[in-house]
PDB file of C-alpha atoms and ligand atoms in Angstrom:
ATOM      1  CA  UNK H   1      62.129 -47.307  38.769  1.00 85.00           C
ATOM      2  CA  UNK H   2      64.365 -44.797  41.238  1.00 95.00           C
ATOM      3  CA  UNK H   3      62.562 -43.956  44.147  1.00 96.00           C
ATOM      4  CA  UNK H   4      61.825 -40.339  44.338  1.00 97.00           C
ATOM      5  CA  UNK H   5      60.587 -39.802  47.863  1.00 96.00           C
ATOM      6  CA  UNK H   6      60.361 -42.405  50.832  1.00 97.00           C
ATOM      7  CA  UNK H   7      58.378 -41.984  54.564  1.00 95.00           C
ATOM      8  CA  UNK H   8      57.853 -43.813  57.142  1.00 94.00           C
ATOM      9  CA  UNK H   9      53.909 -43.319  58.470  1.00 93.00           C
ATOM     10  CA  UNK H  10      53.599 -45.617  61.322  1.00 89.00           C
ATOM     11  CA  UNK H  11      55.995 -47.686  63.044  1.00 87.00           C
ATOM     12  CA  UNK H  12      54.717 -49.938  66.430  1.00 86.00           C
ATOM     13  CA  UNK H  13      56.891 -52.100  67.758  1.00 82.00           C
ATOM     14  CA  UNK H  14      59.329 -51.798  64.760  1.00 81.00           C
ATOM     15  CA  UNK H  15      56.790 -52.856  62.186  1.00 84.00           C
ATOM     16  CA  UNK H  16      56.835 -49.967  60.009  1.00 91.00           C
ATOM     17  CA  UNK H  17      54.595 -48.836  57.547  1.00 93.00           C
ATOM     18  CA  UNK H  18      56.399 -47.151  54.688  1.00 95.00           C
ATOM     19  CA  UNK H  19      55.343 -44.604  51.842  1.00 96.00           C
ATOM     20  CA  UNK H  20      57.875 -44.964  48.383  1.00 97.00           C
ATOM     21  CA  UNK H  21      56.988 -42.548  45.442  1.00 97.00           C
ATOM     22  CA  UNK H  22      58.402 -44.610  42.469  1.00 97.00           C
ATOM     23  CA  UNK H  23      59.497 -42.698  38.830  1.00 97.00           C
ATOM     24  CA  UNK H  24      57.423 -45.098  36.865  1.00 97.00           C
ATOM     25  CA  UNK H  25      55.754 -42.772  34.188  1.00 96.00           C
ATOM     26  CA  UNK H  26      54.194 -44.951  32.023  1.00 96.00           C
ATOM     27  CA  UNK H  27      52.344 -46.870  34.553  1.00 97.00           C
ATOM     28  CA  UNK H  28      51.588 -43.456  36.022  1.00 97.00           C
ATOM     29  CA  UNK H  29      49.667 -42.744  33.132  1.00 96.00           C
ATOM     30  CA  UNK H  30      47.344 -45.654  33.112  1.00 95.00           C
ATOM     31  CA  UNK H  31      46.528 -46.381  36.698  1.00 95.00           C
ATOM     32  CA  UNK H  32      42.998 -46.602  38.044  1.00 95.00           C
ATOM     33  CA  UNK H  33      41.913 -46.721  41.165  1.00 94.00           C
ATOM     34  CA  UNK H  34      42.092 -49.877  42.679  1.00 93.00           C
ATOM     35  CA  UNK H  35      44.981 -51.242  40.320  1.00 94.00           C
ATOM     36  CA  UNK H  36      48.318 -53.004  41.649  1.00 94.00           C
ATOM     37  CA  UNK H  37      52.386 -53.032  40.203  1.00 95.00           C
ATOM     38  CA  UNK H  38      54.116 -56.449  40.841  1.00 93.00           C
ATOM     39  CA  UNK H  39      57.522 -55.429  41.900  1.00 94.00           C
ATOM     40  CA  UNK H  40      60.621 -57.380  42.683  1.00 94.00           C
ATOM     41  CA  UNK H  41      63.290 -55.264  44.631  1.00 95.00           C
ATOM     42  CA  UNK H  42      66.332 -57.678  43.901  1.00 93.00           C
ATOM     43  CA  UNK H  43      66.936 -59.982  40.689  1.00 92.00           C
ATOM     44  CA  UNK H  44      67.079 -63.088  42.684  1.00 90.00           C
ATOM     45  CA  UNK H  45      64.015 -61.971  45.307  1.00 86.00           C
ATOM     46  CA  UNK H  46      59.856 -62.819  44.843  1.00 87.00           C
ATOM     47  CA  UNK H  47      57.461 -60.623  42.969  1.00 89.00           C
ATOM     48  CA  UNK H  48      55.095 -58.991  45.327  1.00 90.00           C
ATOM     49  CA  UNK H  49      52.106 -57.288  44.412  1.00 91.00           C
ATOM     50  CA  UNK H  50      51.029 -53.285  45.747  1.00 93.00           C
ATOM     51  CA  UNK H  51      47.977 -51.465  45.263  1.00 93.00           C
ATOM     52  CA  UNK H  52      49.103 -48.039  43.669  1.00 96.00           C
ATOM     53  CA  UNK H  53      47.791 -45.703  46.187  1.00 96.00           C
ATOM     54  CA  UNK H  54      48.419 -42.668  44.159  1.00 96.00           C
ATOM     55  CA  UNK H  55      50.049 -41.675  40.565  1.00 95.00           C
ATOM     56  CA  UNK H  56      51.406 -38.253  39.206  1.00 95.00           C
ATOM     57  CA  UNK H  57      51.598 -37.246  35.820  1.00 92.00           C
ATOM     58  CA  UNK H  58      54.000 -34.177  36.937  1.00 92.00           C
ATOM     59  CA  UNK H  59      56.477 -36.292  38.338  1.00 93.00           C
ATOM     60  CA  UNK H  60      55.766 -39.662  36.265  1.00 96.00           C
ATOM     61  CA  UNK H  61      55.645 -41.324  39.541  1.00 97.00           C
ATOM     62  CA  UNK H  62      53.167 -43.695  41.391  1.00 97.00           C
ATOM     63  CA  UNK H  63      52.817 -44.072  45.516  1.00 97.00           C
ATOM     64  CA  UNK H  64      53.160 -47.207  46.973  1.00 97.00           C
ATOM     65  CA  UNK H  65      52.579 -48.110  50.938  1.00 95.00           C
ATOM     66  CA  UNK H  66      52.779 -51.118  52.255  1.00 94.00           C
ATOM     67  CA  UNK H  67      53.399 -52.290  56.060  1.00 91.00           C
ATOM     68  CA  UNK H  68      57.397 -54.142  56.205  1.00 90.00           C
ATOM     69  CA  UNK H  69      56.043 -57.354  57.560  1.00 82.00           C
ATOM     70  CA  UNK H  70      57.575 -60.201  55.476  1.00 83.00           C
ATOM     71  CA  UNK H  71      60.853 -61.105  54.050  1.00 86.00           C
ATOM     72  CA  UNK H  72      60.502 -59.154  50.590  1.00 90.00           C
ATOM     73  CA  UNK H  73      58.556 -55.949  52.306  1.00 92.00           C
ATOM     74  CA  UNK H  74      61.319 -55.725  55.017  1.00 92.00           C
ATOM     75  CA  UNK H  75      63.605 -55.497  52.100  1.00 93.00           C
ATOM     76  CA  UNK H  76      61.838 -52.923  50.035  1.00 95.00           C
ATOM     77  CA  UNK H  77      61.737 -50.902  53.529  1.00 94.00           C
ATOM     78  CA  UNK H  78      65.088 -50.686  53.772  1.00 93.00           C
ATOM     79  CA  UNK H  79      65.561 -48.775  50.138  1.00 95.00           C
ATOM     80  CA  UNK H  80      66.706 -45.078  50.050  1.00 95.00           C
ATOM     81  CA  UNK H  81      65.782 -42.021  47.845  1.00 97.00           C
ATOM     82  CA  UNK H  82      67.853 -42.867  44.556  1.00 96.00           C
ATOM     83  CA  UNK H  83      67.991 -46.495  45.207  1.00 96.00           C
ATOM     84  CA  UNK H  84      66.250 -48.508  42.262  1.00 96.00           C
ATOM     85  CA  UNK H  85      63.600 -51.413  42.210  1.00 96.00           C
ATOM     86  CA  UNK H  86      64.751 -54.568  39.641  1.00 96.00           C
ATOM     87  CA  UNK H  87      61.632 -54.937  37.908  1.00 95.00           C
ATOM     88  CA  UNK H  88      58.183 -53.435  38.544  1.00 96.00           C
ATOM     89  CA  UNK H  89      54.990 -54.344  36.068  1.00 94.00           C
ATOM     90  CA  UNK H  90      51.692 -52.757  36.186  1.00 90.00           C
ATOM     91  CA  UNK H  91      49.185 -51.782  36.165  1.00 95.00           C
ATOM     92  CA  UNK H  92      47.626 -54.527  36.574  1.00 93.00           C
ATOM     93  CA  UNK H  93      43.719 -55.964  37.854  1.00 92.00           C
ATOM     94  CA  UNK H  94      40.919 -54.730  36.783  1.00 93.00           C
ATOM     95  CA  UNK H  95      39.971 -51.395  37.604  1.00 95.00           C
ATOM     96  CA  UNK H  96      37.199 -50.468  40.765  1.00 95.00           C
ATOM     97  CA  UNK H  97      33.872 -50.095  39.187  1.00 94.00           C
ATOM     98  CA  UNK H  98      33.353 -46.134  39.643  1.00 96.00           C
ATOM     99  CA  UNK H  99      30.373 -44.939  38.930  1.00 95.00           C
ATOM    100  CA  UNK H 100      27.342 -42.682  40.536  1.00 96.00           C
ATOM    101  CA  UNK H 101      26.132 -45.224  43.170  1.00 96.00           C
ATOM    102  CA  UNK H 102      24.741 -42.416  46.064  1.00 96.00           C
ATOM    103  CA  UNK H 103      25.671 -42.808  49.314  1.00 97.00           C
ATOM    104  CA  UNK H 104      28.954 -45.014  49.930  1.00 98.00           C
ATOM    105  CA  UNK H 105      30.913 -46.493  52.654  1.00 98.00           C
ATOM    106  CA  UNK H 106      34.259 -47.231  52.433  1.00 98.00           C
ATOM    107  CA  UNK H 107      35.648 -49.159  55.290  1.00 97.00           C
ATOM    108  CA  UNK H 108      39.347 -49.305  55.907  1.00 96.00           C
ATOM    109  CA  UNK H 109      41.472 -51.497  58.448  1.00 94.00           C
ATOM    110  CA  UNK H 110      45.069 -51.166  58.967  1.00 91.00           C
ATOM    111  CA  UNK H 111      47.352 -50.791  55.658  1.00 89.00           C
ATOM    112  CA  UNK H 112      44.153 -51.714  53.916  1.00 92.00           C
ATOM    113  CA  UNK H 113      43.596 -47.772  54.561  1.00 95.00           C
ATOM    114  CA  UNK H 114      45.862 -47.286  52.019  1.00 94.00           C
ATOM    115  CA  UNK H 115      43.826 -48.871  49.440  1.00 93.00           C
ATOM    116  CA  UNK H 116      40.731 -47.379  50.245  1.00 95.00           C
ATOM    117  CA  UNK H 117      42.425 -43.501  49.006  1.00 96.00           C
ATOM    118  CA  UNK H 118      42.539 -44.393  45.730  1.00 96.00           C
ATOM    119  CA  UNK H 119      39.077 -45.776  45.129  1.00 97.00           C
ATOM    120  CA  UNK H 120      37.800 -42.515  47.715  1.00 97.00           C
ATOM    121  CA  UNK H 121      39.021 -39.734  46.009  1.00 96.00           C
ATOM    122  CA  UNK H 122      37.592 -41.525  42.695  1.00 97.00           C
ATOM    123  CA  UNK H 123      33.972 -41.989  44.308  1.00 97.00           C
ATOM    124  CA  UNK H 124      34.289 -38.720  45.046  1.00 97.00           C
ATOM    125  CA  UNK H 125      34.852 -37.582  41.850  1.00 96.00           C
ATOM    126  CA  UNK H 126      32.255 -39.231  40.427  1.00 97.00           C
ATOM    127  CA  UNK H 127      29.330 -37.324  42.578  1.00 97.00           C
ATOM    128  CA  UNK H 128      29.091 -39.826  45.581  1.00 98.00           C
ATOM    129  CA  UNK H 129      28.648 -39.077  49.333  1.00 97.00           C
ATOM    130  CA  UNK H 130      31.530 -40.876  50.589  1.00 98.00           C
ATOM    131  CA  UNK H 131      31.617 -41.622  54.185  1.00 98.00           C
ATOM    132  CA  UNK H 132      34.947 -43.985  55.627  1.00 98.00           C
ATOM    133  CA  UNK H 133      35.416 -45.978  58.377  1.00 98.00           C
ATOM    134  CA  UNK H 134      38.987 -46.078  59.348  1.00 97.00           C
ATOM    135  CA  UNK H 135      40.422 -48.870  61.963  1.00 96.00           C
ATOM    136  CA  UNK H 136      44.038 -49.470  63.289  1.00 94.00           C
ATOM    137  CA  UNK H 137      44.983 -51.276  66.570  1.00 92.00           C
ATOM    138  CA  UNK H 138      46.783 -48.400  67.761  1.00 93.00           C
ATOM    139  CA  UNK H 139      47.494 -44.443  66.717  1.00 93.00           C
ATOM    140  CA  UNK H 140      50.821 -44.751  65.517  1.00 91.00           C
ATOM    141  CA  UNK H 141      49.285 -47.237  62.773  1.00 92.00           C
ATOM    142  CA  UNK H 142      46.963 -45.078  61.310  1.00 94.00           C
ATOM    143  CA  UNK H 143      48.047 -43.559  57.827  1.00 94.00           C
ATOM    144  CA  UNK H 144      46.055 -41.574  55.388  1.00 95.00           C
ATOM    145  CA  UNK H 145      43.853 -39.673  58.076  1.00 96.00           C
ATOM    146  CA  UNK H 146      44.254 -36.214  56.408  1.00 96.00           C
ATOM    147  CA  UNK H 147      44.049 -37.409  52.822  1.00 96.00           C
ATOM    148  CA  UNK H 148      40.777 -39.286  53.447  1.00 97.00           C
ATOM    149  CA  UNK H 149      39.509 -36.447  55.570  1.00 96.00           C
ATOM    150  CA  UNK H 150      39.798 -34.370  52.234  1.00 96.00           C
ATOM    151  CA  UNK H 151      38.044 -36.823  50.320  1.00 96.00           C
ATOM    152  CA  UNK H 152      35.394 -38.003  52.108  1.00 97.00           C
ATOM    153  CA  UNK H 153      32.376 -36.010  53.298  1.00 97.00           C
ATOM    154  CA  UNK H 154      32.472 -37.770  57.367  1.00 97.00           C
ATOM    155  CA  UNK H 155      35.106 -39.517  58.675  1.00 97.00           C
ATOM    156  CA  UNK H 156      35.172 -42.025  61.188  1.00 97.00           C
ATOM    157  CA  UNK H 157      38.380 -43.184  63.001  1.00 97.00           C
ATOM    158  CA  UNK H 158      38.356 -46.182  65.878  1.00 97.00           C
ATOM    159  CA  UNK H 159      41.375 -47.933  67.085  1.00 96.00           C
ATOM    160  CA  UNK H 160      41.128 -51.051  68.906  1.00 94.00           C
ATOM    161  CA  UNK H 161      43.142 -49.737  71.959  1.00 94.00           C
ATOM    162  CA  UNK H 162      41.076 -46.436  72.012  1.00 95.00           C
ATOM    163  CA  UNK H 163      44.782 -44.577  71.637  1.00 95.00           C
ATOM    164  CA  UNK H 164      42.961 -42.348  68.979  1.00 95.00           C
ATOM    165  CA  UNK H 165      39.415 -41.526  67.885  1.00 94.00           C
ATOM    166  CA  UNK H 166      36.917 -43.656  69.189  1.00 94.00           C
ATOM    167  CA  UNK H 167      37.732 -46.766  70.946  1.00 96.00           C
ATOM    168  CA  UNK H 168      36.254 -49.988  69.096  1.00 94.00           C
ATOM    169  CA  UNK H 169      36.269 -51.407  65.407  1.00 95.00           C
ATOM    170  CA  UNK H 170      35.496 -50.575  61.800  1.00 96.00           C
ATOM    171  CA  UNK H 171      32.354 -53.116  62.365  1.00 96.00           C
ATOM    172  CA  UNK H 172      31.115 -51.105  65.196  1.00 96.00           C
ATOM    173  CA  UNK H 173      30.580 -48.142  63.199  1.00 97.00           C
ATOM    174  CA  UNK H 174      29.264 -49.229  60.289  1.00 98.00           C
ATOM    175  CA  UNK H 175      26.450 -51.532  61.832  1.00 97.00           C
ATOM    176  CA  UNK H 176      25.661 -48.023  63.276  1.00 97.00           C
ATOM    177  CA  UNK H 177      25.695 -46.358  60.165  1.00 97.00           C
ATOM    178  CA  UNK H 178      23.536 -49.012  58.515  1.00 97.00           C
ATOM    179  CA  UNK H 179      21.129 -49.093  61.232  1.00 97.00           C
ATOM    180  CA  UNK H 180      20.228 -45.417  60.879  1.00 95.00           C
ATOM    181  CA  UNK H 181      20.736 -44.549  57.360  1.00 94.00           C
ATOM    182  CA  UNK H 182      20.574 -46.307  53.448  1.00 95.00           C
ATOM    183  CA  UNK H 183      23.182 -46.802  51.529  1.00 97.00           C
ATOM    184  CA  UNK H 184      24.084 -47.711  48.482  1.00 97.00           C
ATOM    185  CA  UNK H 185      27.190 -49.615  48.627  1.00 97.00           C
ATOM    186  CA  UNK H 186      30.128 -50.384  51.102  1.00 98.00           C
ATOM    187  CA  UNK H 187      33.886 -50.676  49.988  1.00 97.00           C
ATOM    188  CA  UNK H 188      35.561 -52.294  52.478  1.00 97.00           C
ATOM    189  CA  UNK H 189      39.889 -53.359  52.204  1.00 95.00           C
ATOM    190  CA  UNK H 190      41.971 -55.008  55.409  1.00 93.00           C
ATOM    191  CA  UNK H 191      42.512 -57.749  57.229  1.00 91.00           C
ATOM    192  CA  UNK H 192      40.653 -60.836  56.504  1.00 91.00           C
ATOM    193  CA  UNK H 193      38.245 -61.536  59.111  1.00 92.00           C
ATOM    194  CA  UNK H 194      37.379 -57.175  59.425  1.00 94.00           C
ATOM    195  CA  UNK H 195      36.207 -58.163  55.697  1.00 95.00           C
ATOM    196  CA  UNK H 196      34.222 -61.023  56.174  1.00 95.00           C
ATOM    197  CA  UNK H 197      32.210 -59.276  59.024  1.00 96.00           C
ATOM    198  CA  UNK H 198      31.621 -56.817  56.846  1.00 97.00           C
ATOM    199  CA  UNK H 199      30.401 -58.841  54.460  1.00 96.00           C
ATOM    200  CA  UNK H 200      27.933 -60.678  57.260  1.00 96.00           C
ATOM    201  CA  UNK H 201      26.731 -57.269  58.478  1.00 97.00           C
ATOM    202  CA  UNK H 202      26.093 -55.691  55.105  1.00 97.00           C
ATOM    203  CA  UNK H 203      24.419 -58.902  53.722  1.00 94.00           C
ATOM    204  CA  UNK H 204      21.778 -58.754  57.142  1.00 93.00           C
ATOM    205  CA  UNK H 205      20.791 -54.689  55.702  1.00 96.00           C
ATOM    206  CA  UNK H 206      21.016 -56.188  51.742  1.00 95.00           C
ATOM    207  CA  UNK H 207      23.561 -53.569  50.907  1.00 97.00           C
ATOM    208  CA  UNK H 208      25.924 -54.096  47.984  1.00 96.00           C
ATOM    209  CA  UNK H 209      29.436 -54.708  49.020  1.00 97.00           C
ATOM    210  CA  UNK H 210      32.557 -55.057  47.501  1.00 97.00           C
ATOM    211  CA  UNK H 211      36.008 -56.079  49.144  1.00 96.00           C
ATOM    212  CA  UNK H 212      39.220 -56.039  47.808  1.00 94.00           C
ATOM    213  CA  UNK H 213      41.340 -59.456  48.433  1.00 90.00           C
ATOM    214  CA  UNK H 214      44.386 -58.275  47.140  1.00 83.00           C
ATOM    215  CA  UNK H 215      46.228 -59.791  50.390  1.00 78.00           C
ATOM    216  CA  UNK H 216      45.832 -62.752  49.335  1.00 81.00           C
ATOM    217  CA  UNK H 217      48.164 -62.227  45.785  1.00 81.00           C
ATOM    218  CA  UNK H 218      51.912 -63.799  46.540  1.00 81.00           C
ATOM    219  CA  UNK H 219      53.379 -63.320  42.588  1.00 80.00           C
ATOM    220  CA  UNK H 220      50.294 -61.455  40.913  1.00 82.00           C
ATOM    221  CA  UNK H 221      50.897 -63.153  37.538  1.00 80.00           C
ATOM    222  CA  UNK H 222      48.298 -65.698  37.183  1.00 83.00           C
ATOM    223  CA  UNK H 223      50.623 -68.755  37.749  1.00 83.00           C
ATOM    224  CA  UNK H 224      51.440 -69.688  41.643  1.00 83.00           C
ATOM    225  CA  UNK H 225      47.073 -70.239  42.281  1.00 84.00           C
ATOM    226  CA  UNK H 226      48.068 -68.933  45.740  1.00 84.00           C
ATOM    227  CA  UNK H 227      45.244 -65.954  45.439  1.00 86.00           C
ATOM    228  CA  UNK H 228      42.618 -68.785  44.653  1.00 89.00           C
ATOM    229  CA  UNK H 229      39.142 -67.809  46.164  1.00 91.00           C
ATOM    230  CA  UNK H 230      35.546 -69.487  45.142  1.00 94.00           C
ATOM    231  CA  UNK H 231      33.610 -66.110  44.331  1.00 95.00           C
ATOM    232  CA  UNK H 232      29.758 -67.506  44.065  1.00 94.00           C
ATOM    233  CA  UNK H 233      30.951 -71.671  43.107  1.00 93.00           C
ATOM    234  CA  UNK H 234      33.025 -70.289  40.918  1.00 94.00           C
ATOM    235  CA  UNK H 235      36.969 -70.855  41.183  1.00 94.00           C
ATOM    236  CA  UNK H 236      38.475 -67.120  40.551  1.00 93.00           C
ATOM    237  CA  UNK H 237      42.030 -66.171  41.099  1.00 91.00           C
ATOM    238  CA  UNK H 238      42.203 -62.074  42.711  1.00 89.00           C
ATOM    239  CA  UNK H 239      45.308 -60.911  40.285  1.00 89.00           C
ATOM    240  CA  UNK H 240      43.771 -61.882  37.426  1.00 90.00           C
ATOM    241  CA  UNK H 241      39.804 -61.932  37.807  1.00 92.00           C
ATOM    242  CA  UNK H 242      40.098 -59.357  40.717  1.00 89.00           C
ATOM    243  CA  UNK H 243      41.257 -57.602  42.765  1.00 92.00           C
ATOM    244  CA  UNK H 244      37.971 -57.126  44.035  1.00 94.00           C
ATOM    245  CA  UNK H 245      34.762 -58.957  44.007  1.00 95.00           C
ATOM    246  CA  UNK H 246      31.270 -59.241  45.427  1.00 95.00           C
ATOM    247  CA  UNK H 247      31.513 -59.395  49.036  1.00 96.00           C
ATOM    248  CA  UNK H 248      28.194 -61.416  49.750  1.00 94.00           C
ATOM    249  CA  UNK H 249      29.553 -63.956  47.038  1.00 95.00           C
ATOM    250  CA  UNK H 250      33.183 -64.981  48.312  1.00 95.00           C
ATOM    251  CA  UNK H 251      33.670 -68.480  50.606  1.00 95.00           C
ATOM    252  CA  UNK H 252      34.768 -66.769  53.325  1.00 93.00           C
ATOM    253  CA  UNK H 253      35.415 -69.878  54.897  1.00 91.00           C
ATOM    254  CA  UNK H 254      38.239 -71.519  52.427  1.00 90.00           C
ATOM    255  CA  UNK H 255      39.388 -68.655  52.111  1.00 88.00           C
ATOM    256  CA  UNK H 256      40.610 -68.227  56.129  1.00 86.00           C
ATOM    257  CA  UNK H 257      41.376 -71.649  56.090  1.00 83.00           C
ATOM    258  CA  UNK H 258      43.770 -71.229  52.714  1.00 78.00           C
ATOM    259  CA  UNK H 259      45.247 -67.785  53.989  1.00 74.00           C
ATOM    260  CA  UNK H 260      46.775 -69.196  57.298  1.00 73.00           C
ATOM    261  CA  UNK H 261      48.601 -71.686  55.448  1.00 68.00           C
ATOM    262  CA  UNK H 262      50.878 -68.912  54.188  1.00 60.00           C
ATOM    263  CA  UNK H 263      50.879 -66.785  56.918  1.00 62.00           C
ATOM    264  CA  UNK H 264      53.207 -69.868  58.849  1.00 58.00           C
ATOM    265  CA  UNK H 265      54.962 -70.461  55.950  1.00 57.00           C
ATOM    266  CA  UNK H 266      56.239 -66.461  56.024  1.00 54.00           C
ATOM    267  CA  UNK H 267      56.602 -66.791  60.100  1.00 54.00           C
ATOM    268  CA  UNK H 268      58.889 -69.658  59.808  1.00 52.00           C
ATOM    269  CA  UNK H 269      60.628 -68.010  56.944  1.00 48.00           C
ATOM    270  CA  UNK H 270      61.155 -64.584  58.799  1.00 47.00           C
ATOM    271  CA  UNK H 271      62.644 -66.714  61.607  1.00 50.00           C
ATOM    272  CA  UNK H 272      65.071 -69.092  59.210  1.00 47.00           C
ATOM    273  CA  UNK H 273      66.717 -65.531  57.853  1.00 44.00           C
ATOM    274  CA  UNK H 274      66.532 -63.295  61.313  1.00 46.00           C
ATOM    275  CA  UNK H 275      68.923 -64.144  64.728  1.00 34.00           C
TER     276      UNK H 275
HETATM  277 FE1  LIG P 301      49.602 -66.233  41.978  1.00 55.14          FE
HETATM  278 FE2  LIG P 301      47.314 -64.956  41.715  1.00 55.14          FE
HETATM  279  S1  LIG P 301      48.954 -64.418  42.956  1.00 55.14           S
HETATM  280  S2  LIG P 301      47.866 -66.846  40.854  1.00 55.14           S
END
């Protein structure tokens, strides 16, 4: 659990957006693409979940990113090479579906981006035109661009501020795309609302999509019923029946309405520990 390697990516306004490569070999061996770790970084801190963005064998190691925006990230930011984590667990979720599907859009926005690399380079690997849609507010928040330039056959970069690539959003491009092309599926990861358009546009062509709602995990085990999302009338937790489910199916509504609940709690929390 000794972190091997650590990077900072991005960094606006002191939000940073931090790369750790963790010695964890046995997880290392059995992660799939779109898989999390629970971690805690302290014995008396919160578990918080992380996609594993990428694992080595050679090293016995897996990546994680994540952007230091709440009380436990800011914490985990501010770990050295050598440091240790507590306690990490994993992997854990059910694995992305990968299979042949044709031609495939993956849509990332913000540190969702870091999500999407896994599940690319997989859906690459399996014999799929890949295209991905990548979407920050501003340059210095974009991560991954190389890597998913490597794995994906076009690449599409916006930011909101038009700072780098074109100017505009994620949603933009893909009603583009859709409008002048079939495809077979769209992958999309980030914040909540760049999802659910996603999900509106897609369902208007009748293209498959899934999203991953692993944002919405606070302790990944199962027990808190703080990832709680109605996927097609059905109640479904995302760290145990997830991560990721059928765009087209999820009440989009509850869950914006549910997700800004904890998004004050963390504000006021941030404030209560920071002069
Ligand atoms: Fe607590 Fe899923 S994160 S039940």
């Amino acid at each position: 659990m000794k972190i091997l390697n650590k990077k900072v990516l991005g960094e606006v306004q002191g939000i940073k957006i931090t790369m750790l490569e963790v010695a964890a070999p046995d997880i290392a061996r059995k992660a799939k693409a779109g898989q999390f770790v629970a971690l805690m970084v302290k014995e008396t801190g919160e578990r918080i979940p992380l996609t594993i963005v990428d694992r080595s064998d050679k090293n016995g190691s897996i990546t994680l990113i994540f952007q230091e925006a709440g009380l436990t990230t800011r914490l985990l930011g501010s770990l050295n090479i050598g440091d240790s984590l507590y306690a990490i667990v994993g992997p854990l979720g059910h694995a992305t579906e990968i299979k042949k599907y044709g031609r495939i859009i993956l849509v990332g926005g913000g540190v969702g981006i870091a999500e999407i690399y896994p599940v690319a380079k997989a859906f690459k690997k399996a014999g799929n035109n890949v295209t991905t849609i990548l979407g920050t507010r501003t340059k210095d928040l974009l991560i991954l661009e190389k890597e998913l330039k490597e794995t994906s056959d076009i690449l599409h970069v916006v930011t909101d501020d038009g700072s780098y690539g074109k100017k505009g959003f994620t949603t933009d491009v893909l009603t583009d795309l859709l409008k002048k092309d079939r495809y077979d599926l769209v992958y999309a990861v980030g914040p909540i609302p760049m999802m659910r358009r996603v999900s509106d546009i897609t369902k208007g062509f009748g293209v498959k999509t899934v999203v991953s709602l692993n944002a919405l995990m606070v302790d990944a085990t199962g027990m808190c019923g703080c990832c709680r999302v109605t996927v097609g009338g059905a109640v479904k937790f995302s760290c145990v029946d997830g991560p990721e489910f059928d765009a087209g199916d999820v009440d989009w509504d509850e869950l914006v309405k549910r997700n800004r609940i904890y998004e004050d709690k963390e504000k006021h929390i941030c404030k209560l520990i920071q002069p």
